[in-house]
C-alpha cells in the first residue's frame, strides 16, 4: 500500500532563516506531487505541483521554491523566511484513481 | 476556471440528527468531485468521490454525497451524526480540461456535533 511521509512534524524558525520541508511517498511510482499551505483559518492554497523529476509548476509567486530530486521525493524550500510563511504545510500525491492523498502535515511557526 | 463554494462557515448539529454539509461547484465539462475531512493538526483524509455513474456516492464512516448536475451541487450527508464527526470538511472539484492536474478546494466547513 502507499504511504506518504512529511518531516519535520513541527518547526519553529526565526525570520530570515532558511527552510527545507521534505515529503516522500512509498509504494507508487511517478506520482503527481503537490505542496499546499493552510493558513490559520482553514483555506488550502496550492503552492507547487510536480508531474515528474525536475518538473515543477508554481501556482503562486512568493518566497518559496520546490524541487523534486527523486521520483518520490518533493522538497519545499525558502532562502529567507517571512512571518507570513507561518502555516500548516501539506504534501499530497495523486493516485491512479485521480484522488489526492495527503500527508500528515508540517506546522511551521516563523517568529 | 474551476471553483467550489461551501456557503456555511459552521454547521452545528445535535448528536443523532442528520448532518448535511453543502457544496456547489463551477467547472468546464464534467467534474470530478471529492470530499475530505480534517481533524485538528492532521492532514486531510479522503472520504468519498464522484467521477461517473450513480449520483449517490457512499464513502467512509457512514458518509454519502449526492451529485446533482442541474444544481451543480455535491452535498455531503450522514443520517445520524456522532460527536466524533466534529471536524473540518472540504469539498473539492477537478475539471477535465486537458493537462489539468489541480483540484480546487472550498474554504471548508467546521462541523460541530453537540452531545
mmCIF file of N, CA and C in Angstrom, chain B residues 23-98:
data_model
loop_
_atom_site.group_PDB
_atom_site.id
_atom_site.type_symbol
_atom_site.label_atom_id
_atom_site.label_comp_id
_atom_site.label_asym_id
_atom_site.label_seq_id
_atom_site.Cartn_x
_atom_site.Cartn_y
_atom_site.Cartn_z
ATOM 1 N N UNK B 23 -22.194 21.953 -0.740
ATOM 2 C CA UNK B 23 -21.108 22.264 -1.667
ATOM 3 C C UNK B 23 -21.701 22.489 -3.047
ATOM 4 N N UNK B 24 -21.347 23.592 -3.671
ATOM 5 C CA UNK B 24 -21.665 23.811 -5.076
ATOM 6 C C UNK B 24 -20.372 24.084 -5.823
ATOM 7 N N UNK B 25 -20.380 23.794 -7.120
ATOM 8 C CA UNK B 25 -19.129 23.881 -7.871
ATOM 9 C C UNK B 25 -19.355 24.565 -9.211
ATOM 10 N N UNK B 26 -18.249 24.996 -9.796
ATOM 11 C CA UNK B 26 -18.263 25.551 -11.145
ATOM 12 C C UNK B 26 -17.052 24.995 -11.881
ATOM 13 N N UNK B 27 -17.306 24.378 -13.045
ATOM 14 C CA UNK B 27 -16.210 23.757 -13.779
ATOM 15 C C UNK B 27 -16.607 23.601 -15.239
ATOM 16 N N UNK B 28 -15.636 23.558 -16.114
ATOM 17 C CA UNK B 28 -15.912 23.292 -17.519
ATOM 18 C C UNK B 28 -16.041 21.795 -17.724
ATOM 19 N N UNK B 29 -17.097 21.380 -18.359
ATOM 20 C CA UNK B 29 -17.270 19.961 -18.632
ATOM 21 C C UNK B 29 -17.707 19.196 -17.398
ATOM 22 N N UNK B 30 -17.568 17.876 -17.477
ATOM 23 C CA UNK B 30 -17.981 17.030 -16.361
ATOM 24 C C UNK B 30 -16.955 17.072 -15.236
ATOM 25 N N UNK B 31 -17.425 17.124 -14.009
ATOM 26 C CA UNK B 31 -16.494 17.290 -12.883
ATOM 27 C C UNK B 31 -16.106 15.974 -12.233
ATOM 28 N N UNK B 32 -14.944 16.005 -11.603
ATOM 29 C CA UNK B 32 -14.594 15.026 -10.587
ATOM 30 C C UNK B 32 -14.795 15.749 -9.252
ATOM 31 N N UNK B 33 -15.538 15.155 -8.336
ATOM 32 C CA UNK B 33 -15.872 15.816 -7.075
ATOM 33 C C UNK B 33 -15.411 14.971 -5.899
ATOM 34 N N UNK B 34 -14.918 15.638 -4.861
ATOM 35 C CA UNK B 34 -14.327 14.953 -3.713
ATOM 36 C C UNK B 34 -14.776 15.622 -2.412
ATOM 37 N N UNK B 35 -14.837 14.797 -1.365
ATOM 38 C CA UNK B 35 -14.976 15.301 -0.004
ATOM 39 C C UNK B 35 -13.829 14.767 0.841
ATOM 40 N N UNK B 36 -13.282 15.675 1.668
ATOM 41 C CA UNK B 36 -12.228 15.335 2.615
ATOM 42 C C UNK B 36 -12.627 15.812 4.007
ATOM 43 N N UNK B 37 -12.061 15.160 5.019
ATOM 44 C CA UNK B 37 -12.258 15.588 6.401
ATOM 45 C C UNK B 37 -10.889 15.842 7.029
ATOM 46 N N UNK B 38 -10.826 16.853 7.887
ATOM 47 C CA UNK B 38 -9.576 17.184 8.564
ATOM 48 C C UNK B 38 -9.822 17.344 10.051
ATOM 49 N N UNK B 39 -9.093 16.576 10.851
ATOM 50 C CA UNK B 39 -9.103 16.731 12.295
ATOM 51 C C UNK B 39 -7.954 17.665 12.680
ATOM 52 N N UNK B 40 -8.005 18.285 13.863
ATOM 53 C CA UNK B 40 -7.002 19.281 14.243
ATOM 54 C C UNK B 40 -5.584 18.763 14.102
ATOM 55 N N UNK B 41 -4.764 19.589 13.462
ATOM 56 C CA UNK B 41 -3.333 19.307 13.279
ATOM 57 C C UNK B 41 -3.072 18.002 12.540
ATOM 58 N N UNK B 42 -3.983 17.632 11.664
ATOM 59 C CA UNK B 42 -3.807 16.439 10.845
ATOM 60 C C UNK B 42 -3.938 16.806 9.370
ATOM 61 N N UNK B 43 -3.465 15.903 8.516
ATOM 62 C CA UNK B 43 -3.689 16.083 7.092
ATOM 63 C C UNK B 43 -5.135 15.780 6.734
ATOM 64 N N UNK B 44 -5.489 16.067 5.472
ATOM 65 C CA UNK B 44 -6.842 15.794 5.007
ATOM 66 C C UNK B 44 -6.997 14.296 4.744
ATOM 67 N N UNK B 45 -8.150 13.768 5.157
ATOM 68 C CA UNK B 45 -8.468 12.366 4.891
ATOM 69 C C UNK B 45 -9.548 12.299 3.824
ATOM 70 N N UNK B 46 -9.345 11.469 2.833
ATOM 71 C CA UNK B 46 -10.313 11.276 1.771
ATOM 72 C C UNK B 46 -11.557 10.553 2.299
ATOM 73 N N UNK B 47 -12.745 11.102 1.984
ATOM 74 C CA UNK B 47 -13.999 10.477 2.405
ATOM 75 C C UNK B 47 -14.692 9.749 1.257
ATOM 76 N N UNK B 48 -14.871 10.460 0.147
ATOM 77 C CA UNK B 48 -15.573 9.875 -0.992
ATOM 78 C C UNK B 48 -15.381 10.753 -2.218
ATOM 79 N N UNK B 49 -15.778 10.207 -3.373
ATOM 80 C CA UNK B 49 -15.660 10.968 -4.610
ATOM 81 C C UNK B 49 -16.745 10.549 -5.596
ATOM 82 N N UNK B 50 -17.019 11.455 -6.524
ATOM 83 C CA UNK B 50 -17.873 11.163 -7.660
ATOM 84 C C UNK B 50 -17.065 11.417 -8.926
ATOM 85 N N UNK B 51 -17.041 10.405 -9.792
ATOM 86 C CA UNK B 51 -16.419 10.597 -11.101
ATOM 87 C C UNK B 51 -17.440 10.326 -12.205
ATOM 88 N N UNK B 52 -18.122 9.228 -12.073
ATOM 89 C CA UNK B 52 -19.155 8.883 -13.034
ATOM 90 C C UNK B 52 -20.050 7.835 -12.406
ATOM 91 N N UNK B 53 -21.201 7.566 -13.041
ATOM 92 C CA UNK B 53 -22.055 6.501 -12.541
ATOM 93 C C UNK B 53 -23.162 7.023 -11.642
ATOM 94 N N UNK B 54 -23.504 6.218 -10.644
ATOM 95 C CA UNK B 54 -24.600 6.520 -9.730
ATOM 96 C C UNK B 54 -24.385 7.872 -9.053
ATOM 97 N N UNK B 55 -25.423 8.698 -9.043
ATOM 98 C CA UNK B 55 -25.302 10.033 -8.459
ATOM 99 C C UNK B 55 -25.118 10.001 -6.949
ATOM 100 N N UNK B 56 -25.555 8.937 -6.296
ATOM 101 C CA UNK B 56 -25.388 8.806 -4.852
ATOM 102 C C UNK B 56 -24.127 7.991 -4.589
ATOM 103 N N UNK B 57 -23.196 8.630 -3.901
ATOM 104 C CA UNK B 57 -21.898 8.008 -3.638
ATOM 105 C C UNK B 57 -21.784 7.734 -2.144
ATOM 106 N N UNK B 58 -21.386 6.544 -1.795
ATOM 107 C CA UNK B 58 -21.194 6.189 -0.382
ATOM 108 C C UNK B 58 -19.698 6.144 -0.088
ATOM 109 N N UNK B 59 -19.345 6.635 1.114
ATOM 110 C CA UNK B 59 -17.934 6.701 1.454
ATOM 111 C C UNK B 59 -17.653 6.165 2.846
ATOM 112 N N UNK B 60 -16.553 6.655 3.414
ATOM 113 C CA UNK B 60 -16.103 6.178 4.721
ATOM 114 C C UNK B 60 -16.971 6.731 5.842
ATOM 115 N N UNK B 61 -16.960 6.013 6.985
ATOM 116 C CA UNK B 61 -17.584 6.451 8.234
ATOM 117 C C UNK B 61 -19.074 6.754 8.108
ATOM 118 N N UNK B 62 -19.757 6.129 7.165
ATOM 119 C CA UNK B 62 -21.191 6.309 7.029
ATOM 120 C C UNK B 62 -21.618 7.545 6.249
ATOM 121 N N UNK B 63 -20.661 8.245 5.661
ATOM 122 C CA UNK B 63 -20.990 9.435 4.870
ATOM 123 C C UNK B 63 -21.401 9.062 3.452
ATOM 124 N N UNK B 64 -22.231 9.906 2.869
ATOM 125 C CA UNK B 64 -22.603 9.777 1.478
ATOM 126 C C UNK B 64 -22.770 11.168 0.886
ATOM 127 N N UNK B 65 -22.760 11.247 -0.428
ATOM 128 C CA UNK B 65 -22.944 12.531 -1.095
ATOM 129 C C UNK B 65 -23.721 12.297 -2.373
ATOM 130 N N UNK B 66 -24.498 13.303 -2.744
ATOM 131 C CA UNK B 66 -25.311 13.188 -3.946
ATOM 132 C C UNK B 66 -24.886 14.220 -4.969
ATOM 133 N N UNK B 67 -24.541 13.746 -6.149
ATOM 134 C CA UNK B 67 -24.173 14.616 -7.262
ATOM 135 C C UNK B 67 -25.454 15.066 -7.953
ATOM 136 N N UNK B 68 -25.621 16.382 -8.082
ATOM 137 C CA UNK B 68 -26.779 16.934 -8.760
ATOM 138 C C UNK B 68 -26.268 17.864 -9.855
ATOM 139 N N UNK B 69 -26.320 17.377 -11.082
ATOM 140 C CA UNK B 69 -25.731 18.131 -12.187
ATOM 141 C C UNK B 69 -26.489 19.417 -12.469
ATOM 142 N N UNK B 70 -27.809 19.379 -12.394
ATOM 143 C CA UNK B 70 -28.598 20.571 -12.726
ATOM 144 C C UNK B 70 -28.379 21.686 -11.708
ATOM 145 N N UNK B 71 -28.143 21.316 -10.464
ATOM 146 C CA UNK B 71 -27.904 22.313 -9.422
ATOM 147 C C UNK B 71 -26.416 22.518 -9.156
ATOM 148 N N UNK B 72 -25.576 21.845 -9.887
ATOM 149 C CA UNK B 72 -24.108 21.869 -9.703
ATOM 150 C C UNK B 72 -23.761 21.756 -8.216
ATOM 151 N N UNK B 73 -24.329 20.741 -7.579
ATOM 152 C CA UNK B 73 -24.094 20.566 -6.148
ATOM 153 C C UNK B 73 -23.590 19.160 -5.851
ATOM 154 N N UNK B 74 -22.954 19.044 -4.702
ATOM 155 C CA UNK B 74 -22.415 17.761 -4.246
ATOM 156 C C UNK B 74 -22.419 17.810 -2.718
ATOM 157 N N UNK B 75 -23.610 17.772 -2.135
ATOM 158 C CA UNK B 75 -23.751 17.915 -0.682
ATOM 159 C C UNK B 75 -23.376 16.621 0.032
ATOM 160 N N UNK B 76 -22.691 16.775 1.139
ATOM 161 C CA UNK B 76 -22.268 15.646 1.967
ATOM 162 C C UNK B 76 -23.335 15.398 3.030
ATOM 163 N N UNK B 77 -23.645 14.116 3.292
ATOM 164 C CA UNK B 77 -24.693 13.803 4.249
ATOM 165 C C UNK B 77 -24.309 12.611 5.104
ATOM 166 N N UNK B 78 -24.878 12.627 6.312
ATOM 167 C CA UNK B 78 -24.774 11.471 7.190
ATOM 168 C C UNK B 78 -26.080 11.370 7.951
ATOM 169 N N UNK B 79 -26.722 10.220 7.965
ATOM 170 C CA UNK B 79 -28.055 10.102 8.555
ATOM 171 C C UNK B 79 -28.088 10.387 10.058
ATOM 172 N N UNK B 80 -27.016 10.022 10.773
ATOM 173 C CA UNK B 80 -27.011 10.183 12.220
ATOM 174 C C UNK B 80 -25.614 10.595 12.659
ATOM 175 N N UNK B 81 -25.485 11.845 13.061
ATOM 176 C CA UNK B 81 -24.151 12.389 13.376
ATOM 177 C C UNK B 81 -23.642 11.887 14.722
ATOM 178 N N UNK B 82 -22.321 11.719 14.778
ATOM 179 C CA UNK B 82 -21.646 11.343 16.016
ATOM 180 C C UNK B 82 -20.781 12.510 16.490
ATOM 181 N N UNK B 83 -20.521 12.555 17.782
ATOM 182 C CA UNK B 83 -19.641 13.602 18.315
ATOM 183 C C UNK B 83 -18.281 13.547 17.626
ATOM 184 N N UNK B 84 -17.836 12.347 17.293
ATOM 185 C CA UNK B 84 -16.528 12.172 16.646
ATOM 186 C C UNK B 84 -16.512 12.680 15.202
ATOM 187 N N UNK B 85 -17.663 13.059 14.656
ATOM 188 C CA UNK B 85 -17.710 13.663 13.316
ATOM 189 C C UNK B 85 -17.355 15.143 13.346
ATOM 190 N N UNK B 86 -17.194 15.696 14.518
ATOM 191 C CA UNK B 86 -16.804 17.107 14.642
ATOM 192 C C UNK B 86 -15.421 17.292 14.032
ATOM 193 N N UNK B 87 -15.351 18.101 12.983
ATOM 194 C CA UNK B 87 -14.102 18.262 12.233
ATOM 195 C C UNK B 87 -14.338 19.316 11.159
ATOM 196 N N UNK B 88 -13.301 19.529 10.355
ATOM 197 C CA UNK B 88 -13.366 20.458 9.229
ATOM 198 C C UNK B 88 -13.542 19.645 7.947
ATOM 199 N N UNK B 89 -14.516 20.029 7.125
ATOM 200 C CA UNK B 89 -14.836 19.272 5.921
ATOM 201 C C UNK B 89 -14.588 20.135 4.686
ATOM 202 N N UNK B 90 -13.896 19.535 3.716
ATOM 203 C CA UNK B 90 -13.572 20.237 2.479
ATOM 204 C C UNK B 90 -14.189 19.524 1.284
ATOM 205 N N UNK B 91 -14.778 20.318 0.408
ATOM 206 C CA UNK B 91 -15.241 19.851 -0.886
ATOM 207 C C UNK B 91 -14.210 20.294 -1.933
ATOM 208 N N UNK B 92 -13.989 19.473 -2.961
ATOM 209 C CA UNK B 92 -13.010 19.828 -3.988
ATOM 210 C C UNK B 92 -13.514 19.360 -5.344
ATOM 211 N N UNK B 93 -13.092 20.053 -6.396
ATOM 212 C CA UNK B 93 -13.508 19.713 -7.754
ATOM 213 C C UNK B 93 -12.319 19.758 -8.694
ATOM 214 N N UNK B 94 -12.356 18.887 -9.675
ATOM 215 C CA UNK B 94 -11.359 18.931 -10.740
ATOM 216 C C UNK B 94 -12.091 18.870 -12.065
ATOM 217 N N UNK B 95 -11.819 19.840 -12.907
ATOM 218 C CA UNK B 95 -12.371 19.808 -14.251
ATOM 219 C C UNK B 95 -11.548 18.893 -15.120
ATOM 220 N N UNK B 96 -12.082 18.543 -16.263
ATOM 221 C CA UNK B 96 -11.430 17.538 -17.091
ATOM 222 C C UNK B 96 -10.750 18.121 -18.310
ATOM 223 N N UNK B 97 -10.482 19.426 -18.269
ATOM 224 C CA UNK B 97 -9.764 20.002 -19.394
ATOM 225 C C UNK B 97 -8.351 19.413 -19.451
ATOM 226 N N UNK B 98 -7.798 19.376 -20.635
ATOM 227 C CA UNK B 98 -6.509 18.722 -20.855
ATOM 228 C C UNK B 98 -5.403 19.303 -19.989
#
